[in-house]
């Protein structure tokens, strides 16, 4: 009997923003209850439209700040960037590379809503 192993599937978290607002959200990663050591790690996030086109790409020092201890990152998209995003549903994931190990810890949808005050 075959069983399913979800140990390497990313957790799912859906989020979003009003177009033109600044987005800033923090995430903490742990394995077995122990915070992930991000010392020397490369963290990348890509935001893609439904056809797969990249509308935003973020990495350490460019939209992502990583705390080396504690497994925490902060993902920030400036309002000037989100102002260029068309309202709609996008997809993202968070990929962490440590040495030669690449792991996607989180993925989900990213909704951009039409702004009211412009």
Tab-separated table of C-alpha atoms in Angstrom:
chain	number	residue	atom	x	y	z
A	1	UNK	CA	0.000	0.000	0.000
A	2	UNK	CA	1.441	3.346	-1.022
A	3	UNK	CA	1.308	6.211	1.426
A	4	UNK	CA	1.619	9.916	0.862
A	5	UNK	CA	4.541	11.836	2.350
A	6	UNK	CA	3.832	15.544	2.748
A	7	UNK	CA	7.051	16.297	4.646
A	8	UNK	CA	8.531	18.161	1.694
A	9	UNK	CA	5.418	19.983	0.549
A	10	UNK	CA	5.333	23.673	1.433
A	11	UNK	CA	2.818	25.038	3.889
A	12	UNK	CA	0.106	27.151	2.247
A	13	UNK	CA	-0.551	30.742	3.299
A	14	UNK	CA	-2.692	33.143	1.283
A	15	UNK	CA	-2.159	36.886	1.643
A	16	UNK	CA	-2.579	40.110	-0.293
A	17	UNK	CA	-2.556	43.883	-0.494
A	18	UNK	CA	-4.447	46.895	-1.770
A	19	UNK	CA	-2.699	48.183	-4.894
A	20	UNK	CA	-0.417	51.107	-4.025
A	21	UNK	CA	-0.037	50.161	-0.338
A	22	UNK	CA	3.191	48.962	1.243
A	23	UNK	CA	3.169	45.228	1.973
A	24	UNK	CA	5.291	43.951	4.857
A	25	UNK	CA	4.836	40.569	6.450
A	26	UNK	CA	7.068	38.428	8.631
A	27	UNK	CA	7.401	34.656	8.521
A	28	UNK	CA	9.187	32.330	10.935
A	29	UNK	CA	10.358	28.905	9.799
A	30	UNK	CA	11.072	25.948	12.072
A	31	UNK	CA	11.640	22.239	11.660
A	32	UNK	CA	10.601	19.994	14.525
A	33	UNK	CA	9.898	23.092	16.619
A	34	UNK	CA	13.468	24.361	16.226
A	35	UNK	CA	13.860	27.719	14.420
A	36	UNK	CA	15.609	27.379	11.064
A	37	UNK	CA	19.197	28.660	11.080
A	38	UNK	CA	19.345	31.164	8.218
A	39	UNK	CA	23.055	31.955	8.637
A	40	UNK	CA	24.462	32.208	5.101
A	41	UNK	CA	21.130	31.163	3.586
A	42	UNK	CA	19.727	32.628	0.392
A	43	UNK	CA	16.009	33.451	0.576
A	44	UNK	CA	14.052	34.098	-2.621
A	45	UNK	CA	10.428	34.900	-3.366
A	46	UNK	CA	8.837	35.221	-6.779
A	47	UNK	CA	5.375	36.617	-7.414
A	48	UNK	CA	3.851	35.287	-10.640
A	49	UNK	CA	0.684	35.873	-12.629
A	50	UNK	CA	-1.552	33.011	-13.792
A	51	UNK	CA	0.381	32.554	-17.039
A	52	UNK	CA	3.644	32.186	-15.086
A	53	UNK	CA	5.107	35.625	-15.802
A	54	UNK	CA	7.177	37.089	-12.968
A	55	UNK	CA	5.731	40.357	-11.676
A	56	UNK	CA	8.015	40.603	-8.646
A	57	UNK	CA	11.263	38.968	-7.590
A	58	UNK	CA	12.742	39.402	-4.108
A	59	UNK	CA	15.882	38.158	-2.365
A	60	UNK	CA	18.110	38.887	0.615
A	61	UNK	CA	18.681	42.645	0.788
A	62	UNK	CA	16.135	43.371	-1.951
A	63	UNK	CA	12.705	43.061	-0.371
A	64	UNK	CA	13.722	40.322	2.075
A	65	UNK	CA	15.451	40.799	5.408
A	66	UNK	CA	16.440	37.594	7.194
A	67	UNK	CA	17.316	37.237	10.872
A	68	UNK	CA	20.136	34.725	10.983
A	69	UNK	CA	18.960	33.317	14.298
A	70	UNK	CA	15.350	32.567	14.991
A	71	UNK	CA	14.382	31.539	11.453
A	72	UNK	CA	12.511	34.769	10.711
A	73	UNK	CA	12.276	36.779	7.508
A	74	UNK	CA	10.431	39.973	6.636
A	75	UNK	CA	9.101	40.340	3.073
A	76	UNK	CA	8.467	43.930	2.026
A	77	UNK	CA	7.059	45.327	-1.220
A	78	UNK	CA	7.091	49.119	-1.445
A	79	UNK	CA	3.905	50.972	-2.351
A	80	UNK	CA	5.565	52.289	-5.506
A	81	UNK	CA	5.940	48.663	-6.650
A	82	UNK	CA	2.435	47.488	-5.718
A	83	UNK	CA	0.991	50.533	-7.523
A	84	UNK	CA	2.158	48.897	-10.770
A	85	UNK	CA	0.412	45.570	-10.015
A	86	UNK	CA	-2.908	45.001	-11.763
A	87	UNK	CA	-5.684	43.871	-9.422
A	88	UNK	CA	-5.935	40.102	-9.541
A	89	UNK	CA	-4.847	36.789	-8.115
A	90	UNK	CA	-1.147	35.884	-8.185
A	91	UNK	CA	0.966	33.015	-6.824
A	92	UNK	CA	4.142	33.130	-4.732
A	93	UNK	CA	6.491	30.842	-2.885
A	94	UNK	CA	9.360	31.249	-0.435
A	95	UNK	CA	12.497	29.281	-1.268
A	96	UNK	CA	15.441	28.937	1.130
A	97	UNK	CA	18.845	27.700	-0.064
A	98	UNK	CA	21.389	26.617	2.545
A	99	UNK	CA	24.589	25.247	1.053
A	100	UNK	CA	23.405	22.911	-1.712
A	101	UNK	CA	19.994	22.267	-0.123
A	102	UNK	CA	17.023	24.047	-1.719
A	103	UNK	CA	13.699	23.942	0.107
A	104	UNK	CA	10.390	25.707	-0.536
A	105	UNK	CA	8.806	26.270	2.882
A	106	UNK	CA	5.730	28.296	1.981
A	107	UNK	CA	3.525	28.983	-1.026
A	108	UNK	CA	0.141	30.483	-1.671
A	109	UNK	CA	-1.951	33.025	-3.451
A	110	UNK	CA	-1.336	36.760	-3.319
A	111	UNK	CA	-4.399	38.892	-4.033
A	112	UNK	CA	-4.031	42.469	-5.244
A	113	UNK	CA	-7.204	44.463	-4.692
A	114	UNK	CA	-8.122	47.670	-6.477
A	115	UNK	CA	-7.273	50.724	-4.416
A	116	UNK	CA	-10.062	53.156	-3.592
A	117	UNK	CA	-8.027	56.219	-2.623
A	118	UNK	CA	-5.564	57.149	-5.372
